[in-house]
Amino acid sequence: MKLLFLVYDVDFEEEVQETLKEADLKEYTLWERVLGKGKRSDPRLDTSAWPGFNRLIMIALPEERWEEVKGKISKLTQRPGIRGFIWDCEEVKG
């Protein structure tokens, strides 16, 4: 299983949602207000000096789904205000 994190400037919400729809990714966890600094964008600290904030979407995918959607996500993350990270993960079952 893969765990995809997309961190993006809130201004890209529409593009991110369109890409998720195109990739048929309907289940995710959303962090509404994420603050931080990165190499490819201005700081987003929601202050007068550094206005704005990011959002973060976390999506758990079976391995075969990741291979299917990788191209769409990679295209999206070429934008300067959008970053993507992928980890291997295991589901905790009770």
Tab-separated table of N, CA and C in Angstrom:
chain	number	residue	atom	x	y	z
A	1	MET	N	0.851	-1.163	0.000
A	1	MET	CA	0.000	0.000	0.000
A	1	MET	C	0.900	1.231	0.000
A	2	LYS	N	0.440	2.294	-0.637
A	2	LYS	CA	1.168	3.563	-0.691
A	2	LYS	C	0.359	4.630	0.035
A	3	LEU	N	1.062	5.589	0.619
A	3	LEU	CA	0.429	6.725	1.278
A	3	LEU	C	0.921	7.986	0.576
A	4	LEU	N	0.007	8.675	-0.071
A	4	LEU	CA	0.304	9.877	-0.839
A	4	LEU	C	-0.062	11.106	-0.031
A	5	PHE	N	0.886	12.028	0.082
A	5	PHE	CA	0.633	13.338	0.696
A	5	PHE	C	0.766	14.386	-0.404
A	6	LEU	N	-0.249	15.209	-0.569
A	6	LEU	CA	-0.190	16.363	-1.457
A	6	LEU	C	-0.287	17.611	-0.594
A	7	VAL	N	0.719	18.461	-0.654
A	7	VAL	CA	0.734	19.731	0.078
A	7	VAL	C	0.673	20.819	-0.983
A	8	TYR	N	-0.293	21.739	-0.839
A	8	TYR	CA	-0.466	22.726	-1.901
A	8	TYR	C	-1.026	24.034	-1.357
A	9	ASP	N	-0.649	25.118	-2.040
A	9	ASP	CA	-1.202	26.428	-1.750
A	9	ASP	C	-2.711	26.357	-1.974
A	10	VAL	N	-3.464	26.912	-1.065
A	10	VAL	CA	-4.924	26.852	-1.139
A	10	VAL	C	-5.439	27.388	-2.475
A	11	ASP	N	-4.683	28.247	-3.135
A	11	ASP	CA	-5.092	28.786	-4.439
A	11	ASP	C	-5.187	27.702	-5.514
A	12	PHE	N	-4.558	26.550	-5.294
A	12	PHE	CA	-4.592	25.456	-6.264
A	12	PHE	C	-5.696	24.430	-5.970
A	13	GLU	N	-6.604	24.744	-5.065
A	13	GLU	CA	-7.642	23.787	-4.662
A	13	GLU	C	-8.407	23.220	-5.862
A	14	GLU	N	-8.809	24.065	-6.771
A	14	GLU	CA	-9.598	23.605	-7.920
A	14	GLU	C	-8.813	22.621	-8.779
A	15	GLU	N	-7.551	22.925	-9.055
A	15	GLU	CA	-6.721	22.030	-9.861
A	15	GLU	C	-6.500	20.688	-9.173
A	16	VAL	N	-6.260	20.725	-7.864
A	16	VAL	CA	-6.057	19.491	-7.115
A	16	VAL	C	-7.329	18.642	-7.162
A	17	GLN	N	-8.475	19.259	-6.912
A	17	GLN	CA	-9.733	18.510	-6.926
A	17	GLN	C	-10.041	17.936	-8.316
A	18	GLU	N	-9.736	18.686	-9.362
A	18	GLU	CA	-9.933	18.177	-10.728
A	18	GLU	C	-9.054	16.960	-10.991
A	19	THR	N	-7.802	17.029	-10.546
A	19	THR	CA	-6.889	15.902	-10.738
A	19	THR	C	-7.359	14.682	-9.957
A	20	LEU	N	-7.813	14.875	-8.722
A	20	LEU	CA	-8.330	13.753	-7.938
A	20	LEU	C	-9.530	13.121	-8.632
A	21	LYS	N	-10.394	13.953	-9.192
A	21	LYS	CA	-11.565	13.436	-9.903
A	21	LYS	C	-11.137	12.649	-11.143
A	22	GLU	N	-10.203	13.197	-11.928
A	22	GLU	CA	-9.699	12.513	-13.121
A	22	GLU	C	-9.074	11.167	-12.764
A	23	ALA	N	-8.413	11.108	-11.620
A	23	ALA	CA	-7.742	9.877	-11.176
A	23	ALA	C	-8.684	8.952	-10.413
A	24	ASP	N	-9.940	9.345	-10.278
A	24	ASP	CA	-10.953	8.569	-9.557
A	24	ASP	C	-10.525	8.289	-8.111
A	25	LEU	N	-9.969	9.328	-7.468
A	25	LEU	CA	-9.577	9.240	-6.061
A	25	LEU	C	-10.650	9.942	-5.234
A	26	LYS	N	-11.495	9.158	-4.602
A	26	LYS	CA	-12.659	9.703	-3.900
A	26	LYS	C	-12.506	9.706	-2.382
A	27	GLU	N	-11.553	8.961	-1.862
A	27	GLU	CA	-11.386	8.830	-0.409
A	27	GLU	C	-10.057	9.444	0.002
A	28	TYR	N	-10.123	10.414	0.898
A	28	TYR	CA	-8.907	11.078	1.357
A	28	TYR	C	-9.167	11.755	2.697
A	29	THR	N	-8.079	12.157	3.335
A	29	THR	CA	-8.146	12.966	4.557
A	29	THR	C	-7.569	14.329	4.208
A	30	LEU	N	-8.263	15.393	4.618
A	30	LEU	CA	-7.873	16.757	4.283
A	30	LEU	C	-7.530	17.538	5.540
A	31	TRP	N	-6.354	18.153	5.540
A	31	TRP	CA	-5.995	19.140	6.559
A	31	TRP	C	-6.260	20.498	5.921
A	32	GLU	N	-7.119	21.283	6.524
A	32	GLU	CA	-7.575	22.550	5.956
A	32	GLU	C	-6.527	23.659	5.980
A	33	ARG	N	-5.791	23.794	7.059
A	33	ARG	CA	-4.889	24.935	7.223
A	33	ARG	C	-3.522	24.409	7.678
A	34	VAL	N	-2.601	24.334	6.721
A	34	VAL	CA	-1.267	23.816	6.988
A	34	VAL	C	-0.271	24.940	6.729
A	35	LEU	N	0.592	25.187	7.686
A	35	LEU	CA	1.570	26.265	7.585
A	35	LEU	C	2.952	25.678	7.361
A	36	GLY	N	3.811	26.420	6.632
A	36	GLY	CA	5.164	25.928	6.448
A	36	GLY	C	5.953	26.718	5.428
A	37	LYS	N	7.206	26.289	5.251
A	37	LYS	CA	8.121	26.888	4.291
A	37	LYS	C	8.745	25.755	3.493
A	38	GLY	N	9.033	26.028	2.234
A	38	GLY	CA	9.656	25.021	1.394
A	38	GLY	C	10.635	25.643	0.420
A	39	LYS	N	11.341	24.796	-0.317
A	39	LYS	CA	12.343	25.268	-1.273
A	39	LYS	C	11.712	25.849	-2.528
A	40	ARG	N	10.530	25.352	-2.908
A	40	ARG	CA	9.941	25.750	-4.188
A	40	ARG	C	8.809	26.766	-4.069
A	41	SER	N	8.610	27.348	-2.887
A	41	SER	CA	7.523	28.321	-2.747
A	41	SER	C	7.843	29.295	-1.616
A	42	ASP	N	7.123	30.392	-1.602
A	42	ASP	CA	7.247	31.335	-0.494
A	42	ASP	C	6.665	30.705	0.760
A	43	PRO	N	7.107	31.165	1.942
A	43	PRO	CA	6.494	30.669	3.180
A	43	PRO	C	4.994	30.940	3.188
A	44	ARG	N	4.242	30.026	3.734
A	44	ARG	CA	2.796	30.161	3.926
A	44	ARG	C	2.563	30.010	5.430
A	45	LEU	N	2.605	31.155	6.134
A	45	LEU	CA	2.534	31.133	7.595
A	45	LEU	C	1.305	31.843	8.143
A	46	ASP	N	0.425	32.302	7.254
A	46	ASP	CA	-0.829	32.958	7.632
A	46	ASP	C	-0.598	34.129	8.580
A	47	THR	N	0.449	34.918	8.275
A	47	THR	CA	0.769	36.122	9.048
A	47	THR	C	0.752	37.311	8.090
A	48	SER	N	0.860	38.518	8.639
A	48	SER	CA	0.897	39.688	7.754
A	48	SER	C	2.177	39.699	6.913
A	49	ALA	N	3.266	39.210	7.461
A	49	ALA	CA	4.525	39.156	6.712
A	49	ALA	C	4.510	38.039	5.671
A	50	TRP	N	3.932	36.897	6.005
A	50	TRP	CA	3.857	35.737	5.113
A	50	TRP	C	2.418	35.247	5.052
A	51	PRO	N	1.581	35.952	4.281
A	51	PRO	CA	0.167	35.574	4.220
A	51	PRO	C	-0.051	34.258	3.467
A	52	GLY	N	-1.203	33.700	3.685
A	52	GLY	CA	-1.590	32.478	2.986
A	52	GLY	C	-1.334	31.240	3.810
A	53	PHE	N	-1.899	30.154	3.341
A	53	PHE	CA	-1.721	28.862	3.998
A	53	PHE	C	-1.850	27.773	2.947
A	54	ASN	N	-1.451	26.597	3.324
A	54	ASN	CA	-1.534	25.426	2.452
A	54	ASN	C	-2.651	24.511	2.921
A	55	ARG	N	-2.930	23.530	2.105
A	55	ARG	CA	-3.787	22.405	2.474
A	55	ARG	C	-2.965	21.145	2.248
A	56	LEU	N	-3.371	20.089	2.918
A	56	LEU	CA	-2.690	18.813	2.772
A	56	LEU	C	-3.750	17.733	2.622
A	57	ILE	N	-3.598	16.922	1.603
A	57	ILE	CA	-4.482	15.778	1.392
A	57	ILE	C	-3.643	14.515	1.534
A	58	MET	N	-4.159	13.567	2.312
A	58	MET	CA	-3.515	12.270	2.487
A	58	MET	C	-4.419	11.214	1.864
A	59	ILE	N	-3.837	10.353	1.025
A	59	ILE	CA	-4.598	9.320	0.333
A	59	ILE	C	-3.856	7.996	0.460
A	60	ALA	N	-4.537	6.980	0.961
A	60	ALA	CA	-3.974	5.625	1.012
A	60	ALA	C	-4.417	4.890	-0.252
A	61	LEU	N	-3.439	4.290	-0.930
A	61	LEU	CA	-3.712	3.617	-2.201
A	61	LEU	C	-3.107	2.222	-2.227
A	62	PRO	N	-3.829	1.254	-2.781
A	62	PRO	CA	-3.185	-0.031	-3.055
A	62	PRO	C	-2.074	0.184	-4.085
A	63	GLU	N	-1.054	-0.651	-4.061
A	63	GLU	CA	0.090	-0.515	-4.980
A	63	GLU	C	-0.362	-0.343	-6.429
A	64	GLU	N	-1.302	-1.167	-6.876
A	64	GLU	CA	-1.722	-1.119	-8.275
A	64	GLU	C	-2.427	0.195	-8.628
A	65	ARG	N	-3.093	0.815	-7.689
A	65	ARG	CA	-3.734	2.116	-7.940
A	65	ARG	C	-2.672	3.202	-8.082
A	66	TRP	N	-1.589	3.121	-7.310
A	66	TRP	CA	-0.548	4.136	-7.418
A	66	TRP	C	0.042	4.138	-8.822
A	67	GLU	N	0.332	2.976	-9.347
A	67	GLU	CA	0.886	2.898	-10.700
A	67	GLU	C	-0.078	3.521	-11.704
A	68	GLU	N	-1.361	3.362	-11.473
A	68	GLU	CA	-2.401	3.886	-12.357
A	68	GLU	C	-2.490	5.420	-12.312
A	69	VAL	N	-2.289	6.035	-11.162
A	69	VAL	CA	-2.496	7.490	-11.008
A	69	VAL	C	-1.203	8.295	-10.957
A	70	LYS	N	-0.053	7.619	-10.942
A	70	LYS	CA	1.228	8.303	-10.775
A	70	LYS	C	1.438	9.427	-11.791
A	71	GLY	N	1.114	9.204	-13.039
A	71	GLY	CA	1.319	10.221	-14.076
A	71	GLY	C	0.517	11.480	-13.822
A	72	LYS	N	-0.744	11.322	-13.422
A	72	LYS	CA	-1.590	12.487	-13.144
A	72	LYS	C	-1.067	13.279	-11.951
A	73	ILE	N	-0.644	12.577	-10.908
A	73	ILE	CA	-0.127	13.252	-9.713
A	73	ILE	C	1.210	13.921	-10.027
A	74	SER	N	2.064	13.242	-10.789
A	74	SER	CA	3.368	13.816	-11.147
A	74	SER	C	3.195	15.096	-11.955
A	75	LYS	N	2.246	15.107	-12.868
A	75	LYS	CA	1.978	16.313	-13.662
A	75	LYS	C	1.535	17.463	-12.758
A	76	LEU	N	0.679	17.152	-11.790
A	76	LEU	CA	0.182	18.160	-10.861
A	76	LEU	C	1.314	18.745	-10.021
A	77	THR	N	2.233	17.898	-9.560
A	77	THR	CA	3.289	18.356	-8.649
A	77	THR	C	4.421	19.097	-9.359
A	78	GLN	N	4.349	19.250	-10.658
A	78	GLN	CA	5.330	20.067	-11.365
A	78	GLN	C	5.085	21.547	-11.122
A	79	ARG	N	3.886	21.895	-10.648
A	79	ARG	CA	3.563	23.285	-10.337
A	79	ARG	C	4.373	23.732	-9.120
A	80	PRO	N	4.820	25.007	-9.077
A	80	PRO	CA	5.665	25.458	-7.968
A	80	PRO	C	4.981	25.473	-6.602
A	81	GLY	N	3.657	25.538	-6.518
A	81	GLY	CA	2.971	25.598	-5.235
A	81	GLY	C	2.364	24.281	-4.789
A	82	ILE	N	2.773	23.176	-5.439
A	82	ILE	CA	2.210	21.859	-5.114
A	82	ILE	C	3.345	20.862	-4.967
A	83	ARG	N	3.366	20.154	-3.839
A	83	ARG	CA	4.377	19.110	-3.614
A	83	ARG	C	3.682	17.794	-3.316
A	84	GLY	N	4.293	16.723	-3.738
A	84	GLY	CA	3.753	15.395	-3.481
A	84	GLY	C	4.808	14.508	-2.853
A	85	PHE	N	4.372	13.669	-1.930
A	85	PHE	CA	5.257	12.726	-1.247
A	85	PHE	C	4.552	11.383	-1.184
A	86	ILE	N	5.309	10.328	-1.370
A	86	ILE	CA	4.719	8.982	-1.332
A	86	ILE	C	5.542	8.102	-0.392
A	87	TRP	N	4.848	7.353	0.455
A	87	TRP	CA	5.477	6.422	1.391
A	87	TRP	C	4.844	5.046	1.242
A	88	ASP	N	5.623	4.040	1.558
A	88	ASP	CA	5.048	2.708	1.728
A	88	ASP	C	4.348	2.708	3.083
A	89	CYS	N	3.220	2.022	3.173
A	89	CYS	CA	2.508	1.973	4.454
A	89	CYS	C	1.775	0.646	4.593
A	90	GLU	N	1.402	0.351	5.815
A	90	GLU	CA	0.620	-0.844	6.111
A	90	GLU	C	-0.587	-0.419	6.934
A	91	GLU	N	-1.720	-1.040	6.656
A	91	GLU	CA	-2.928	-0.764	7.421
A	91	GLU	C	-2.879	-1.511	8.744
A	92	VAL	N	-3.268	-0.845	9.806
A	92	VAL	CA	-3.371	-1.477	11.131
A	92	VAL	C	-4.745	-2.112	11.221
A	93	LYS	N	-4.760	-3.407	11.364
A	93	LYS	CA	-6.043	-4.124	11.443
A	93	LYS	C	-6.205	-4.722	12.826
A	94	GLY	N	-7.427	-4.686	13.315
A	94	GLY	CA	-7.692	-5.199	14.643
A	94	GLY	C	-8.264	-6.574	14.658
